Amino acid sequence: MKYLIVIISLLLLGCENNHTLKEETILWEFHPKNHQDQWDLQAFQLMNEYQAIQNNFTVSDSVAFKIAVQQLMNSTDTLLTHSTATDSLTQNIWISGLQIFKNELEALVLETEPSEKQAQLNMCTVAFIHFLADIGYTKTNVYIFQKPDEDNAYFWFGSNKTSKDPLDLSDRKEYSASFTLQEP
């Protein structure tokens, strides 16, 4: 819970200040020392499920959206109970990161207003990227995209250096990644 408060505080500070993404990258400080190959495989499964949700966010069928989010929460639950860390310190990193992500997903399911749902999806994205950074994820490249809207910025991620905004189907512009999660 304390990590959730820290993430929210950092997001609020980032929204209030007019900084570039490079100055805000502390949210995604990459920790290669925590890397474990089995975590990459497990996180990759979650990444694929989450990207499907992210890329189909504007689907008008809210029941299908909630079912997809529920399936992702079930996958997260399974990984929480079957984690295999080499030591208790890294185990805590894995568990707390997954739990924060799951909490954000639970909040996403509860949202009914489109703007609030998009804001919560942004929080899920930030929590998931933070989780990947904390576990030192290296299975695939993770490219982070930032797009400012009227009030603040929102993020999405992908495995390619360019992407169209999955949250705004009317914007067919190709965006270049603002940040790469892994260290060069």
Tab-separated table of C-alpha atoms in Angstrom:
chain	number	residue	atom	x	y	z
A	1	MET	CA	0.000	0.000	0.000
A	2	LYS	CA	2.862	2.379	0.780
A	3	TYR	CA	4.222	1.841	-2.760
A	4	LEU	CA	0.838	2.822	-4.177
A	5	ILE	CA	0.921	6.059	-2.204
A	6	VAL	CA	4.446	6.780	-3.466
A	7	ILE	CA	3.427	6.112	-7.079
A	8	ILE	CA	0.357	8.333	-6.813
A	9	SER	CA	2.382	11.098	-5.170
A	10	LEU	CA	5.008	10.943	-7.903
A	11	LEU	CA	2.336	11.056	-10.587
A	12	LEU	CA	0.680	14.057	-8.999
A	13	LEU	CA	3.999	15.852	-8.731
A	14	GLY	CA	4.752	14.987	-12.335
A	15	CYS	CA	1.385	16.347	-13.448
A	16	GLU	CA	1.780	19.587	-11.518
A	17	ASN	CA	5.282	20.320	-12.772
A	18	ASN	CA	6.074	20.994	-16.400
A	19	HIS	CA	8.956	18.528	-16.794
A	20	THR	CA	10.081	16.422	-19.685
A	21	LEU	CA	9.746	12.653	-19.501
A	22	LYS	CA	13.502	12.321	-18.999
A	23	GLU	CA	13.154	14.202	-15.709
A	24	GLU	CA	10.245	11.978	-14.632
A	25	THR	CA	11.958	8.675	-15.382
A	26	ILE	CA	12.549	8.003	-11.714
A	27	LEU	CA	9.174	6.248	-11.883
A	28	TRP	CA	10.834	3.594	-13.999
A	29	GLU	CA	14.306	3.301	-12.595
A	30	PHE	CA	15.540	0.001	-13.967
A	31	HIS	CA	17.011	-2.473	-11.449
A	32	PRO	CA	19.017	-5.118	-13.336
A	33	LYS	CA	20.343	-6.599	-10.076
A	34	ASN	CA	16.851	-8.010	-9.387
A	35	HIS	CA	16.634	-9.858	-12.712
A	36	GLN	CA	15.602	-13.505	-12.638
A	37	ASP	CA	14.964	-15.470	-15.827
A	38	GLN	CA	11.817	-17.182	-14.528
A	39	TRP	CA	10.337	-13.782	-13.641
A	40	ASP	CA	10.866	-12.623	-17.215
A	41	LEU	CA	8.778	-15.537	-18.465
A	42	GLN	CA	6.025	-14.939	-15.935
A	43	ALA	CA	5.969	-11.175	-16.459
A	44	PHE	CA	5.908	-11.675	-20.248
A	45	GLN	CA	2.602	-13.523	-19.913
A	46	LEU	CA	1.159	-10.624	-17.895
A	47	MET	CA	2.547	-8.119	-20.386
A	48	ASN	CA	0.788	-9.820	-23.286
A	49	GLU	CA	-2.516	-9.907	-21.398
A	50	TYR	CA	-2.183	-6.281	-20.328
A	51	GLN	CA	-1.276	-5.071	-23.817
A	52	ALA	CA	-4.409	-6.774	-25.155
A	53	ILE	CA	-6.438	-4.776	-22.618
A	54	GLN	CA	-4.524	-1.574	-23.358
A	55	ASN	CA	-4.895	-1.982	-27.119
A	56	ASN	CA	-8.618	-2.755	-26.902
A	57	PHE	CA	-9.450	-0.115	-24.321
A	58	THR	CA	-11.868	1.761	-26.554
A	59	VAL	CA	-13.917	-1.333	-27.348
A	60	SER	CA	-17.520	-0.447	-26.650
A	61	ASP	CA	-18.267	-3.798	-25.001
A	62	SER	CA	-17.586	-2.993	-21.353
A	63	VAL	CA	-18.496	-6.550	-20.307
A	64	ALA	CA	-15.725	-7.983	-22.494
A	65	PHE	CA	-13.327	-5.375	-21.109
A	66	LYS	CA	-14.178	-6.302	-17.506
A	67	ILE	CA	-13.800	-10.002	-18.291
A	68	ALA	CA	-10.344	-9.398	-19.802
A	69	VAL	CA	-9.271	-7.367	-16.758
A	70	GLN	CA	-10.643	-10.074	-14.440
A	71	GLN	CA	-8.642	-12.724	-16.326
A	72	LEU	CA	-5.506	-10.615	-15.898
A	73	MET	CA	-6.209	-10.286	-12.172
A	74	ASN	CA	-6.591	-14.081	-11.997
A	75	SER	CA	-3.218	-14.503	-13.734
A	76	THR	CA	-1.709	-12.044	-11.267
A	77	ASP	CA	-3.196	-13.999	-8.353
A	78	THR	CA	-1.691	-17.213	-9.700
A	79	LEU	CA	1.746	-15.628	-9.963
A	80	LEU	CA	1.449	-14.156	-6.480
A	81	THR	CA	0.916	-17.615	-4.998
A	82	HIS	CA	3.542	-19.429	-7.097
A	83	SER	CA	6.489	-17.061	-7.014
A	84	THR	CA	9.969	-18.571	-6.888
A	85	ALA	CA	12.524	-16.016	-5.806
A	86	THR	CA	16.099	-16.779	-4.906
A	87	ASP	CA	15.801	-14.879	-1.617
A	88	SER	CA	13.213	-13.135	0.539
A	89	LEU	CA	14.308	-9.624	-0.470
A	90	THR	CA	13.678	-10.192	-4.157
A	91	GLN	CA	10.545	-12.156	-3.282
A	92	ASN	CA	9.196	-9.024	-1.587
A	93	ILE	CA	9.961	-6.928	-4.682
A	94	TRP	CA	8.026	-9.379	-6.845
A	95	ILE	CA	5.060	-9.707	-4.493
A	96	SER	CA	4.668	-6.015	-3.679
A	97	GLY	CA	4.934	-4.978	-7.354
A	98	LEU	CA	2.351	-7.533	-8.444
A	99	GLN	CA	0.034	-6.605	-5.587
A	100	ILE	CA	0.163	-2.899	-6.455
A	101	PHE	CA	-0.580	-3.721	-10.085
A	102	LYS	CA	-3.484	-5.960	-9.064
A	103	ASN	CA	-4.897	-3.224	-6.809
A	104	GLU	CA	-4.850	-0.802	-9.747
A	105	LEU	CA	-6.626	-3.389	-11.914
A	106	GLU	CA	-9.306	-3.818	-9.244
A	107	ALA	CA	-9.855	-0.058	-9.244
A	108	LEU	CA	-10.071	-0.097	-13.060
A	109	VAL	CA	-12.944	-2.590	-12.989
A	110	LEU	CA	-14.877	-0.317	-10.614
A	111	GLU	CA	-14.670	2.782	-12.843
A	112	THR	CA	-17.714	3.575	-14.973
A	113	GLU	CA	-17.006	6.997	-16.478
A	114	PRO	CA	-14.823	6.895	-19.628
A	115	SER	CA	-12.477	9.687	-18.484
A	116	GLU	CA	-12.037	8.092	-15.058
A	117	LYS	CA	-11.522	4.693	-16.656
A	118	GLN	CA	-8.789	6.139	-18.900
A	119	ALA	CA	-7.122	7.813	-15.900
A	120	GLN	CA	-7.208	4.520	-14.003
A	121	LEU	CA	-5.822	2.623	-16.994
A	122	ASN	CA	-2.957	5.123	-16.944
A	123	MET	CA	-2.373	4.284	-13.261
A	124	CYS	CA	-2.363	0.570	-14.154
A	125	THR	CA	0.199	1.240	-16.880
A	126	VAL	CA	2.457	3.181	-14.522
A	127	ALA	CA	2.177	0.457	-11.865
A	128	PHE	CA	2.985	-2.274	-14.381
A	129	ILE	CA	5.988	-0.439	-15.855
A	130	HIS	CA	7.236	0.251	-12.338
A	131	PHE	CA	6.879	-3.472	-11.560
A	132	LEU	CA	8.838	-4.442	-14.703
A	133	ALA	CA	11.585	-1.978	-13.805
A	134	ASP	CA	11.808	-3.250	-10.235
A	135	ILE	CA	12.209	-6.891	-11.292
A	136	GLY	CA	14.816	-6.009	-13.932
A	137	TYR	CA	12.707	-7.336	-16.800
A	138	THR	CA	14.807	-8.079	-19.912
A	139	LYS	CA	12.887	-10.671	-21.990
A	140	THR	CA	11.790	-8.053	-24.525
A	141	ASN	CA	12.350	-4.365	-25.010
A	142	VAL	CA	9.708	-2.210	-23.352
A	143	TYR	CA	9.112	1.121	-25.030
A	144	ILE	CA	7.129	3.721	-23.131
A	145	PHE	CA	5.059	6.334	-24.914
A	146	GLN	CA	3.787	9.578	-23.466
A	147	LYS	CA	1.051	11.757	-24.881
A	148	PRO	CA	-0.119	14.932	-23.196
A	149	ASP	CA	-3.860	15.549	-23.141
A	150	GLU	CA	-5.727	18.655	-22.030
A	151	ASP	CA	-5.101	18.180	-18.304
A	152	ASN	CA	-1.991	16.016	-18.045
A	153	ALA	CA	-0.123	13.210	-19.797
A	154	TYR	CA	-0.923	9.560	-20.150
A	155	PHE	CA	1.273	6.609	-20.979
A	156	TRP	CA	1.152	3.352	-22.850
A	157	PHE	CA	3.847	0.828	-23.683
A	158	GLY	CA	4.757	-1.600	-26.403
A	159	SER	CA	7.521	-3.791	-27.752
A	160	ASN	CA	8.170	-1.628	-30.842
A	161	LYS	CA	9.903	1.762	-31.018
A	162	THR	CA	6.853	3.323	-32.655
A	163	SER	CA	3.166	3.004	-31.891
A	164	LYS	CA	-0.190	4.555	-32.553
A	165	ASP	CA	-2.066	5.756	-29.492
A	166	PRO	CA	-4.208	2.773	-28.440
A	167	LEU	CA	-6.384	4.987	-26.240
A	168	ASP	CA	-7.404	7.433	-28.974
A	169	LEU	CA	-8.569	5.725	-32.170
A	170	SER	CA	-9.104	9.070	-33.893
A	171	ASP	CA	-5.373	9.839	-33.555
A	172	ARG	CA	-3.640	7.701	-36.172
A	173	LYS	CA	-0.300	9.467	-35.812
A	174	GLU	CA	2.702	7.198	-35.321
A	175	TYR	CA	4.479	8.084	-32.058
A	176	SER	CA	8.115	7.376	-31.254
A	177	ALA	CA	8.881	5.961	-27.838
A	178	SER	CA	9.621	8.590	-25.217
A	179	PHE	CA	11.602	6.187	-23.091
A	180	THR	CA	13.027	2.668	-23.086
A	181	LEU	CA	12.612	0.807	-19.826
A	182	GLN	CA	15.839	-1.203	-19.908
A	183	GLU	CA	19.231	0.318	-19.519
A	184	PRO	CA	21.149	0.731	-22.797
